[in-house]
Amino acid sequence: DTGVSQDPRHKITKRGQNVTFRCDPISEHNRLYWYRQTLGQGPEFLTYFQNEAQLEKSRLLSDRFSAERPKGSFSTLEIQRTEQGDSAMYLCASSLVKNEQYFGPGTRLTVT
Amino acid sequence: ILNVEQSPQSLHVQEGDSTNFTCSFPSSNFYALHWYRWETAKSPEALFVMTLNGDEKKKGRISATLNTKEGYSYLYIKGSQPEDSATYLCAFKDSSYKLIFGSGTRLLVRP
């Protein structure tokens, strides 16, 4: 257990529905990252926060994706109007700025 | 576009065999190179963080080396055990401290 938790662990949804995932980082960590991993690939960077500020978003993050970290603690990742191509493992990680990132167990999303 | 390559994609070995994997990464804008071990249904687990050219790190039967000038890192497992079966990921950390991962090496150790 790394101390980073994600909820839910699995989500099955129908195409067109909205889904929201939550990440609870290690409490003293000011950085929080979201990654997406599809079959046969390594995790790909989506976005990151320093405290409550979203500092960078990947071009992979389309307009249907939005992430928040309202009080600089937990974060949510919402996908609107899901598509089958959104099926993936969504990983969250937290760190102090320069230090090692600790990963959660991920949320596996299946869009049918 | 930064590209991190890992080889081989997968590896099947017998218990007791020693094995090694390769990670190649851009030699510019380098901050650190991370190795992670990822077992199914668990969180990726950090193995090593390497920052200096020539770094060598060891944890039990696992060790890693780093060459930043030519842009590669090797991960070695001595005397593989079935519990070493996992996906081994390397990740390049750039100056913004985000990680750019390779696609991983899937290791299966047969008893």
mmCIF file of C-alpha atoms in Angstrom:
data_model
loop_
_atom_site.group_PDB
_atom_site.id
_atom_site.type_symbol
_atom_site.label_atom_id
_atom_site.label_comp_id
_atom_site.label_asym_id
_atom_site.label_seq_id
_atom_site.Cartn_x
_atom_site.Cartn_y
_atom_site.Cartn_z
ATOM 1 C CA ASP A 1 0.000 0.000 0.000
ATOM 2 C CA THR A 2 1.580 3.258 -1.192
ATOM 3 C CA GLY A 3 -0.819 5.527 0.721
ATOM 4 C CA VAL A 4 -2.521 6.775 -2.462
ATOM 5 C CA SER A 5 -6.090 5.548 -2.895
ATOM 6 C CA GLN A 6 -8.427 5.640 -5.875
ATOM 7 C CA ASP A 7 -12.138 5.080 -6.123
ATOM 8 C CA PRO A 8 -13.756 3.191 -7.711
ATOM 9 C CA ARG A 9 -11.328 0.413 -8.635
ATOM 10 C CA HIS A 10 -13.499 -0.688 -11.536
ATOM 11 C CA LYS A 11 -16.161 1.125 -13.528
ATOM 12 C CA ILE A 12 -18.272 -0.235 -16.350
ATOM 13 C CA THR A 13 -20.350 2.324 -18.178
ATOM 14 C CA LYS A 14 -22.297 2.654 -21.378
ATOM 15 C CA ARG A 15 -21.055 4.847 -24.195
ATOM 16 C CA GLY A 16 -22.316 8.382 -23.808
ATOM 17 C CA GLN A 17 -22.529 8.333 -19.999
ATOM 18 C CA ASN A 18 -20.454 10.566 -17.729
ATOM 19 C CA VAL A 19 -18.067 9.077 -15.170
ATOM 20 C CA THR A 20 -16.074 10.571 -12.320
ATOM 21 C CA PHE A 21 -13.055 9.090 -10.557
ATOM 22 C CA ARG A 22 -11.510 10.168 -7.279
ATOM 23 C CA CYS A 23 -7.918 10.137 -6.078
ATOM 24 C CA ASP A 24 -6.805 10.683 -2.472
ATOM 25 C CA PRO A 25 -3.081 11.427 -2.378
ATOM 26 C CA ILE A 26 -0.618 11.139 0.475
ATOM 27 C CA SER A 27 -1.655 14.034 2.698
ATOM 28 C CA GLU A 28 1.532 16.119 2.699
ATOM 29 C CA HIS A 29 2.119 15.779 -1.056
ATOM 30 C CA ASN A 30 1.569 19.002 -2.984
ATOM 31 C CA ARG A 31 1.740 17.468 -6.468
ATOM 32 C CA LEU A 32 -0.922 15.196 -7.922
ATOM 33 C CA TYR A 33 -0.685 13.566 -11.364
ATOM 34 C CA TRP A 34 -3.161 11.692 -13.562
ATOM 35 C CA TYR A 35 -1.997 9.082 -16.088
ATOM 36 C CA ARG A 36 -3.850 6.749 -18.446
ATOM 37 C CA GLN A 37 -2.678 3.290 -19.426
ATOM 38 C CA THR A 38 -4.109 1.309 -22.335
ATOM 39 C CA LEU A 39 -3.397 -2.316 -23.146
ATOM 40 C CA GLY A 40 0.185 -2.962 -24.149
ATOM 41 C CA GLN A 41 1.309 0.583 -23.437
ATOM 42 C CA GLY A 42 2.946 2.316 -20.518
ATOM 43 C CA PRO A 43 1.092 4.976 -18.545
ATOM 44 C CA GLU A 44 0.656 8.260 -20.459
ATOM 45 C CA PHE A 45 0.650 11.621 -18.719
ATOM 46 C CA LEU A 46 -2.713 13.426 -18.694
ATOM 47 C CA THR A 47 -2.432 16.347 -16.274
ATOM 48 C CA TYR A 48 -0.960 17.470 -12.986
ATOM 49 C CA PHE A 49 -1.717 19.821 -10.102
ATOM 50 C CA GLN A 50 0.494 21.663 -7.720
ATOM 51 C CA ASN A 51 -1.712 22.281 -4.716
ATOM 52 C CA GLU A 52 -5.021 23.353 -6.275
ATOM 53 C CA ALA A 53 -3.546 24.783 -9.492
ATOM 54 C CA GLN A 54 -3.674 22.701 -12.658
ATOM 55 C CA LEU A 55 -0.280 23.423 -14.213
ATOM 56 C CA GLU A 56 -0.191 21.285 -17.336
ATOM 57 C CA LYS A 57 -2.600 19.305 -19.501
ATOM 58 C CA SER A 58 -1.593 16.814 -22.173
ATOM 59 C CA ARG A 59 -3.041 17.113 -25.652
ATOM 60 C CA LEU A 60 -4.454 13.636 -24.898
ATOM 61 C CA LEU A 61 -6.894 15.378 -22.560
ATOM 62 C CA SER A 62 -9.775 16.275 -24.861
ATOM 63 C CA ASP A 63 -12.563 18.747 -24.009
ATOM 64 C CA ARG A 64 -14.590 15.841 -22.617
ATOM 65 C CA PHE A 65 -12.083 15.406 -19.796
ATOM 66 C CA SER A 66 -11.876 17.695 -16.808
ATOM 67 C CA ALA A 67 -9.883 17.405 -13.620
ATOM 68 C CA GLU A 68 -10.103 19.340 -10.382
ATOM 69 C CA ARG A 69 -8.279 19.512 -7.087
ATOM 70 C CA PRO A 70 -10.442 22.037 -5.238
ATOM 71 C CA LYS A 71 -8.676 22.287 -1.891
ATOM 72 C CA GLY A 72 -5.307 20.967 -2.873
ATOM 73 C CA SER A 73 -6.083 17.577 -1.356
ATOM 74 C CA PHE A 74 -8.149 14.974 -3.248
ATOM 75 C CA SER A 75 -8.683 15.219 -6.994
ATOM 76 C CA THR A 76 -11.455 14.174 -9.360
ATOM 77 C CA LEU A 77 -11.226 13.272 -13.033
ATOM 78 C CA GLU A 78 -14.478 13.469 -14.985
ATOM 79 C CA ILE A 79 -15.073 12.117 -18.465
ATOM 80 C CA GLN A 80 -18.193 13.350 -20.214
ATOM 81 C CA ARG A 81 -19.953 11.479 -23.027
ATOM 82 C CA THR A 82 -17.667 8.471 -22.722
ATOM 83 C CA GLU A 83 -16.462 6.703 -25.851
ATOM 84 C CA GLN A 84 -15.153 3.181 -26.259
ATOM 85 C CA GLY A 85 -11.664 4.614 -26.796
ATOM 86 C CA ASP A 86 -11.747 5.922 -23.227
ATOM 87 C CA SER A 87 -11.538 2.354 -21.904
ATOM 88 C CA ALA A 88 -8.258 2.256 -19.978
ATOM 89 C CA MET A 89 -6.654 2.161 -16.560
ATOM 90 C CA TYR A 90 -6.590 5.626 -14.990
ATOM 91 C CA LEU A 91 -3.738 6.042 -12.528
ATOM 92 C CA CYS A 92 -3.177 8.761 -9.987
ATOM 93 C CA ALA A 93 0.160 9.578 -8.358
ATOM 94 C CA SER A 94 1.280 12.080 -5.753
ATOM 95 C CA SER A 95 4.622 13.540 -4.729
ATOM 96 C CA LEU A 96 6.443 16.443 -3.212
ATOM 97 C CA VAL A 97 7.552 18.605 -6.129
ATOM 98 C CA LYS A 98 10.840 17.035 -7.181
ATOM 99 C CA ASN A 99 10.520 13.734 -5.405
ATOM 100 C CA GLU A 100 9.417 10.233 -6.219
ATOM 101 C CA GLN A 101 5.817 9.733 -7.344
ATOM 102 C CA TYR A 102 3.686 7.266 -5.404
ATOM 103 C CA PHE A 103 0.956 5.610 -7.411
ATOM 104 C CA GLY A 104 -2.535 4.480 -6.507
ATOM 105 C CA PRO A 105 -3.929 1.126 -7.676
ATOM 106 C CA GLY A 106 -5.827 2.733 -10.552
ATOM 107 C CA THR A 107 -9.415 2.800 -11.775
ATOM 108 C CA ARG A 108 -10.135 0.451 -14.650
ATOM 109 C CA LEU A 109 -12.779 1.929 -16.932
ATOM 110 C CA THR A 110 -14.671 -0.202 -19.435
ATOM 111 C CA VAL A 111 -16.983 1.587 -21.872
ATOM 112 C CA THR A 112 -19.491 -0.730 -23.540
ATOM 113 C CA ILE B 1 7.969 14.346 -28.769
ATOM 114 C CA LEU B 2 9.906 12.483 -26.104
ATOM 115 C CA ASN B 3 10.177 8.754 -26.699
ATOM 116 C CA VAL B 4 11.085 6.158 -24.085
ATOM 117 C CA GLU B 5 11.674 2.679 -25.454
ATOM 118 C CA GLN B 6 11.883 -0.568 -23.517
ATOM 119 C CA SER B 7 13.016 -3.972 -24.696
ATOM 120 C CA PRO B 8 12.138 -6.736 -24.765
ATOM 121 C CA GLN B 9 8.342 -6.327 -24.639
ATOM 122 C CA SER B 10 8.017 -9.631 -22.812
ATOM 123 C CA LEU B 11 10.269 -12.263 -21.374
ATOM 124 C CA HIS B 12 9.618 -15.794 -20.132
ATOM 125 C CA VAL B 13 12.414 -17.332 -18.022
ATOM 126 C CA GLN B 14 12.890 -20.292 -15.701
ATOM 127 C CA GLU B 15 13.279 -19.861 -11.969
ATOM 128 C CA GLY B 16 16.930 -19.236 -11.207
ATOM 129 C CA ASP B 17 17.750 -17.576 -14.543
ATOM 130 C CA SER B 18 19.231 -14.112 -14.519
ATOM 131 C CA THR B 19 17.759 -11.547 -16.854
ATOM 132 C CA ASN B 20 18.112 -7.945 -17.937
ATOM 133 C CA PHE B 21 15.985 -5.304 -19.595
ATOM 134 C CA THR B 22 16.847 -2.142 -21.495
ATOM 135 C CA CYS B 23 15.361 1.327 -21.362
ATOM 136 C CA SER B 24 16.414 4.023 -23.830
ATOM 137 C CA PHE B 25 15.468 7.661 -23.426
ATOM 138 C CA PRO B 26 16.305 11.122 -24.775
ATOM 139 C CA SER B 27 19.668 12.366 -23.539
ATOM 140 C CA SER B 28 18.532 16.013 -23.504
ATOM 141 C CA ASN B 29 16.486 17.752 -20.811
ATOM 142 C CA PHE B 30 17.178 14.847 -18.438
ATOM 143 C CA TYR B 31 16.250 15.142 -14.776
ATOM 144 C CA ALA B 32 15.934 11.535 -13.565
ATOM 145 C CA LEU B 33 15.194 7.979 -14.655
ATOM 146 C CA HIS B 34 12.754 5.879 -12.630
ATOM 147 C CA TRP B 35 12.176 2.133 -12.591
ATOM 148 C CA TYR B 36 8.835 0.769 -11.382
ATOM 149 C CA ARG B 37 7.578 -2.755 -10.807
ATOM 150 C CA TRP B 38 3.861 -3.265 -11.507
ATOM 151 C CA GLU B 39 2.025 -6.404 -10.475
ATOM 152 C CA THR B 40 -1.513 -7.055 -11.670
ATOM 153 C CA ALA B 41 -4.192 -5.443 -9.479
ATOM 154 C CA LYS B 42 -1.593 -3.524 -7.437
ATOM 155 C CA SER B 43 -0.071 -0.038 -7.514
ATOM 156 C CA PRO B 44 3.155 0.462 -9.470
ATOM 157 C CA GLU B 45 5.968 0.142 -6.934
ATOM 158 C CA ALA B 46 9.061 2.329 -7.172
ATOM 159 C CA LEU B 47 12.298 0.372 -7.509
ATOM 160 C CA PHE B 48 14.951 2.973 -8.281
ATOM 161 C CA VAL B 49 15.378 6.680 -8.979
ATOM 162 C CA MET B 50 18.591 7.424 -10.849
ATOM 163 C CA THR B 51 19.926 10.862 -11.567
ATOM 164 C CA LEU B 52 23.673 10.815 -12.242
ATOM 165 C CA ASN B 53 25.521 9.402 -15.217
ATOM 166 C CA GLY B 54 27.191 6.175 -14.122
ATOM 167 C CA ASP B 55 24.738 5.598 -11.252
ATOM 168 C CA GLU B 56 24.403 1.997 -10.143
ATOM 169 C CA LYS B 57 21.714 1.024 -7.649
ATOM 170 C CA LYS B 58 20.891 -2.282 -6.019
ATOM 171 C CA LYS B 59 17.986 -3.674 -4.030
ATOM 172 C CA GLY B 60 18.361 -7.335 -3.129
ATOM 173 C CA ARG B 61 18.654 -9.333 -6.360
ATOM 174 C CA ILE B 62 17.676 -6.363 -8.549
ATOM 175 C CA SER B 63 20.140 -3.753 -9.767
ATOM 176 C CA ALA B 64 20.151 -0.948 -12.323
ATOM 177 C CA THR B 65 22.682 1.166 -14.179
ATOM 178 C CA LEU B 66 22.365 4.540 -15.901
ATOM 179 C CA ASN B 67 24.137 6.151 -18.875
ATOM 180 C CA THR B 68 22.738 9.624 -19.474
ATOM 181 C CA LYS B 69 25.209 10.542 -22.216
ATOM 182 C CA GLU B 70 24.021 7.778 -24.523
ATOM 183 C CA GLY B 71 20.499 7.638 -23.064
ATOM 184 C CA TYR B 72 20.041 4.134 -21.699
ATOM 185 C CA SER B 73 19.492 2.249 -18.463
ATOM 186 C CA TYR B 74 19.680 -1.468 -17.727
ATOM 187 C CA LEU B 75 17.727 -3.363 -15.074
ATOM 188 C CA TYR B 76 19.165 -6.709 -13.953
ATOM 189 C CA ILE B 77 17.477 -9.462 -11.951
ATOM 190 C CA LYS B 78 19.788 -12.138 -10.590
ATOM 191 C CA GLY B 79 18.352 -15.611 -9.931
ATOM 192 C CA SER B 80 14.748 -14.811 -10.972
ATOM 193 C CA GLN B 81 11.972 -16.081 -8.705
ATOM 194 C CA PRO B 82 8.272 -16.587 -9.579
ATOM 195 C CA GLU B 83 7.409 -13.603 -7.350
ATOM 196 C CA ASP B 84 9.493 -11.397 -9.676
ATOM 197 C CA SER B 85 6.804 -11.884 -12.355
ATOM 198 C CA ALA B 86 5.480 -8.416 -13.117
ATOM 199 C CA THR B 87 5.679 -5.600 -15.639
ATOM 200 C CA TYR B 88 8.815 -3.492 -15.262
ATOM 201 C CA LEU B 89 8.388 0.114 -16.340
ATOM 202 C CA CYS B 90 11.009 2.761 -16.838
ATOM 203 C CA ALA B 91 10.102 6.433 -16.856
ATOM 204 C CA PHE B 92 12.031 9.531 -17.894
ATOM 205 C CA LYS B 93 11.500 12.530 -15.666
ATOM 206 C CA ASP B 94 11.894 15.876 -17.407
ATOM 207 C CA SER B 95 12.450 19.325 -15.964
ATOM 208 C CA SER B 96 8.734 19.728 -15.112
ATOM 209 C CA TYR B 97 9.009 16.525 -13.022
ATOM 210 C CA LYS B 98 6.289 14.624 -14.868
ATOM 211 C CA LEU B 99 7.051 11.046 -15.945
ATOM 212 C CA ILE B 100 7.191 9.770 -19.508
ATOM 213 C CA PHE B 101 6.915 5.999 -19.470
ATOM 214 C CA GLY B 102 8.102 3.264 -21.757
ATOM 215 C CA SER B 103 5.658 0.522 -22.675
ATOM 216 C CA GLY B 104 7.176 -1.872 -20.147
ATOM 217 C CA THR B 105 8.725 -5.320 -20.113
ATOM 218 C CA ARG B 106 6.402 -8.116 -18.979
ATOM 219 C CA LEU B 107 8.394 -10.762 -17.094
ATOM 220 C CA LEU B 108 7.052 -14.227 -16.389
ATOM 221 C CA VAL B 109 9.203 -16.508 -14.230
ATOM 222 C CA ARG B 110 8.238 -20.173 -14.431
ATOM 223 C CA PRO B 111 8.792 -22.350 -11.331
#
